Coordinates of C-alpha atoms in Angstrom, one line a residue:
M1 CA 95.7 98.5 150.9
L2 CA 95.2 102.6 149.7
T3 CA 97.7 103.6 152.3
E4 CA 100.4 102.4 151.3
P5 CA 102.8 105.5 151.8
A6 CA 104.8 104.0 148.9
L7 CA 102.4 104.4 146.9
Y8 CA 102.7 107.6 147.2
R9 CA 106.0 108.9 146.9
Y10 CA 105.3 109.4 142.9
V11 CA 102.2 111.5 143.3
E12 CA 101.3 114.4 144.6
V13 CA 98.0 113.6 147.0
P14 CA 99.5 112.0 151.2
P15 CA 99.0 109.2 151.5
P16 CA 95.1 109.2 153.0
A17 CA 95.1 108.4 156.7
S18 CA 93.0 105.7 157.5
E19 CA 90.1 103.8 154.7
A20 CA 88.2 105.9 156.4
A21 CA 90.3 109.2 154.8
L22 CA 91.0 107.1 151.9
A23 CA 87.0 106.4 151.3
A24 CA 86.2 110.2 151.6
R25 CA 88.9 110.1 149.1
F26 CA 87.2 109.2 146.4
E27 CA 83.7 110.0 147.7
R28 CA 85.2 113.3 146.8
W29 CA 85.7 112.2 143.7
Q30 CA 83.3 111.8 142.9
G31 CA 82.1 115.2 141.1
G32 CA 82.0 114.6 137.4
G33 CA 83.4 117.4 136.3
S34 CA 85.2 121.3 136.3
A35 CA 82.4 123.7 137.0
D36 CA 83.3 125.3 133.4
G37 CA 82.6 122.1 132.1
T38 CA 85.5 122.1 130.3
E39 CA 86.4 119.4 131.6
L40 CA 84.8 115.4 132.0
W41 CA 86.5 113.4 135.5
L42 CA 85.9 109.8 135.6
N43 CA 87.5 107.5 138.4
F44 CA 86.8 104.1 138.3
A45 CA 88.0 101.0 141.0
V46 CA 89.8 98.1 139.8
R47 CA 88.4 94.5 141.7
L48 CA 90.2 91.6 141.6
A49 CA 87.6 89.0 141.0
S50 CA 86.5 87.7 144.4
G51 CA 85.7 91.6 144.2
E52 CA 88.4 93.4 146.6
L53 CA 89.3 96.9 146.2
V54 CA 92.8 97.1 144.3
G55 CA 93.5 100.6 142.9
Y56 CA 91.8 103.3 140.6
V57 CA 92.1 104.1 137.0
Q58 CA 91.3 108.0 136.3
A59 CA 90.7 110.4 133.4
T60 CA 90.2 113.7 133.2
V61 CA 88.9 114.3 129.4
M62 CA 90.0 118.0 127.8
V63 CA 86.5 118.4 125.8
G64 CA 86.1 121.8 125.0
L65 CA 89.1 120.6 122.1
P66 CA 88.1 118.9 119.0
E67 CA 90.7 115.9 119.7
R68 CA 89.6 115.5 123.3
P69 CA 92.7 114.4 124.9
A70 CA 92.1 112.5 128.4
W71 CA 94.6 112.7 131.8
V72 CA 95.0 109.5 132.9
A73 CA 96.3 107.7 136.1
Y74 CA 96.9 104.7 138.3
M75 CA 96.7 103.4 141.5
L76 CA 97.2 100.0 142.8
S77 CA 98.3 98.4 145.8
E78 CA 102.6 97.6 146.0
R79 CA 101.2 93.7 147.2
V80 CA 98.8 93.1 143.4
W81 CA 102.4 94.8 141.6
G82 CA 103.8 92.6 138.4
R83 CA 100.5 90.5 137.9
G84 CA 99.5 93.0 134.4
L85 CA 96.5 94.2 136.6
G86 CA 97.8 97.9 136.2
H87 CA 98.1 97.6 132.6
A88 CA 94.8 95.1 132.0
A89 CA 92.9 98.1 134.1
T90 CA 94.7 101.2 132.6
Q91 CA 94.0 100.0 128.9
M92 CA 90.7 99.8 130.1
L93 CA 89.9 102.9 130.4
M94 CA 91.6 103.9 127.8
S95 CA 89.5 102.2 125.1
H96 CA 86.6 103.6 126.9
L97 CA 88.1 106.8 127.1
A98 CA 88.2 106.0 122.8
Q99 CA 84.5 104.7 122.6
H100 CA 82.6 107.0 124.6
H101 CA 84.2 109.7 124.4
G102 CA 85.8 110.5 122.0
C103 CA 88.7 110.9 123.1
T104 CA 91.8 110.0 120.8
V105 CA 95.0 111.8 122.7
F106 CA 96.1 110.2 125.3
W107 CA 99.2 112.1 127.9
A108 CA 100.6 110.2 131.4
C109 CA 102.1 112.9 133.5
I110 CA 105.1 110.3 135.6
E111 CA 107.8 111.5 137.6
H112 CA 110.8 110.8 136.2
D113 CA 111.9 108.3 138.9
N114 CA 109.1 106.6 138.1
A115 CA 110.4 103.3 136.5
R116 CA 107.7 101.2 137.0
S117 CA 104.7 103.6 135.2
I118 CA 107.4 104.8 132.6
A119 CA 107.5 100.9 131.8
L120 CA 104.1 100.5 132.0
V121 CA 103.2 103.3 129.3
K122 CA 105.1 102.0 127.2
A123 CA 104.2 99.2 126.9
L124 CA 100.7 100.5 126.6
G125 CA 101.9 102.6 123.0
F126 CA 102.7 105.8 124.0
H127 CA 106.1 108.1 123.2
R128 CA 107.8 110.6 125.6
A129 CA 105.8 114.1 124.1
T130 CA 107.8 116.0 121.5
A131 CA 109.5 119.7 122.8
Q132 CA 106.3 120.3 120.7
E133 CA 104.2 118.5 122.1
L134 CA 105.7 119.6 126.2
A135 CA 105.0 123.4 125.1
A136 CA 101.7 123.1 125.4
H137 CA 101.4 121.8 129.6
E138 CA 103.0 123.2 132.2
L139 CA 105.5 120.0 134.0
D140 CA 107.8 120.6 137.4
A141 CA 111.3 119.5 136.7
T142 CA 111.3 116.3 138.1
E143 CA 108.3 115.0 135.5
L144 CA 107.8 113.7 132.0
L145 CA 105.2 114.1 130.1
Y146 CA 103.6 110.8 127.3
V147 CA 101.5 110.9 124.5
C148 CA 99.5 108.3 122.9
S149 CA 98.0 109.5 119.8
A150 CA 97.0 106.6 118.7
E151 CA 94.2 104.0 119.5
P152 CA 94.9 102.4 122.7
P153 CA 95.5 98.7 121.9
S154 CA 92.3 96.2 121.9
A155 CA 90.8 94.8 124.8
S156 CA 93.6 91.9 124.5
P157 CA 95.5 89.5 127.1
A158 CA 97.2 92.0 129.8
R159 CA 100.9 91.3 129.8
R160 CA 102.9 91.2 132.7
E161 CA 103.9 93.9 133.3
S162 CA 104.8 96.7 136.6
A163 CA 101.9 98.7 137.6

């Protein structure tokens, strides 16, 4: 499921060695936020109607900044790609962040050759960061910053975008 090596091609975290290692990783992520209180960490499971776990969405809310920007991330099992689940789950995450945490700016850091993720964030209303938006961030040479400065799209039926 989420131990598939292909899922980790574009992320800095290595694939877990087993389902148990993945469960331990999820357990560590339940910390809630940074020790200094400047970041709130949120993680949500993505499940099919059957209850089967097929991925997750994550956010890091920068609580000390006025617009309460949030980094968003997602990972879904390769076998559910192309079904609109990544779009729907990320859309729900952004709506939750706006409604419950006051976030008005969303950031996504994506490897420049990760076409699936770039298509997903563009479908959600993100744009490539301007030089001014990019100046506040330190990214690797292979990473691109996408920004969504408006309210997230309303909760509508999921589009057929790949995750």
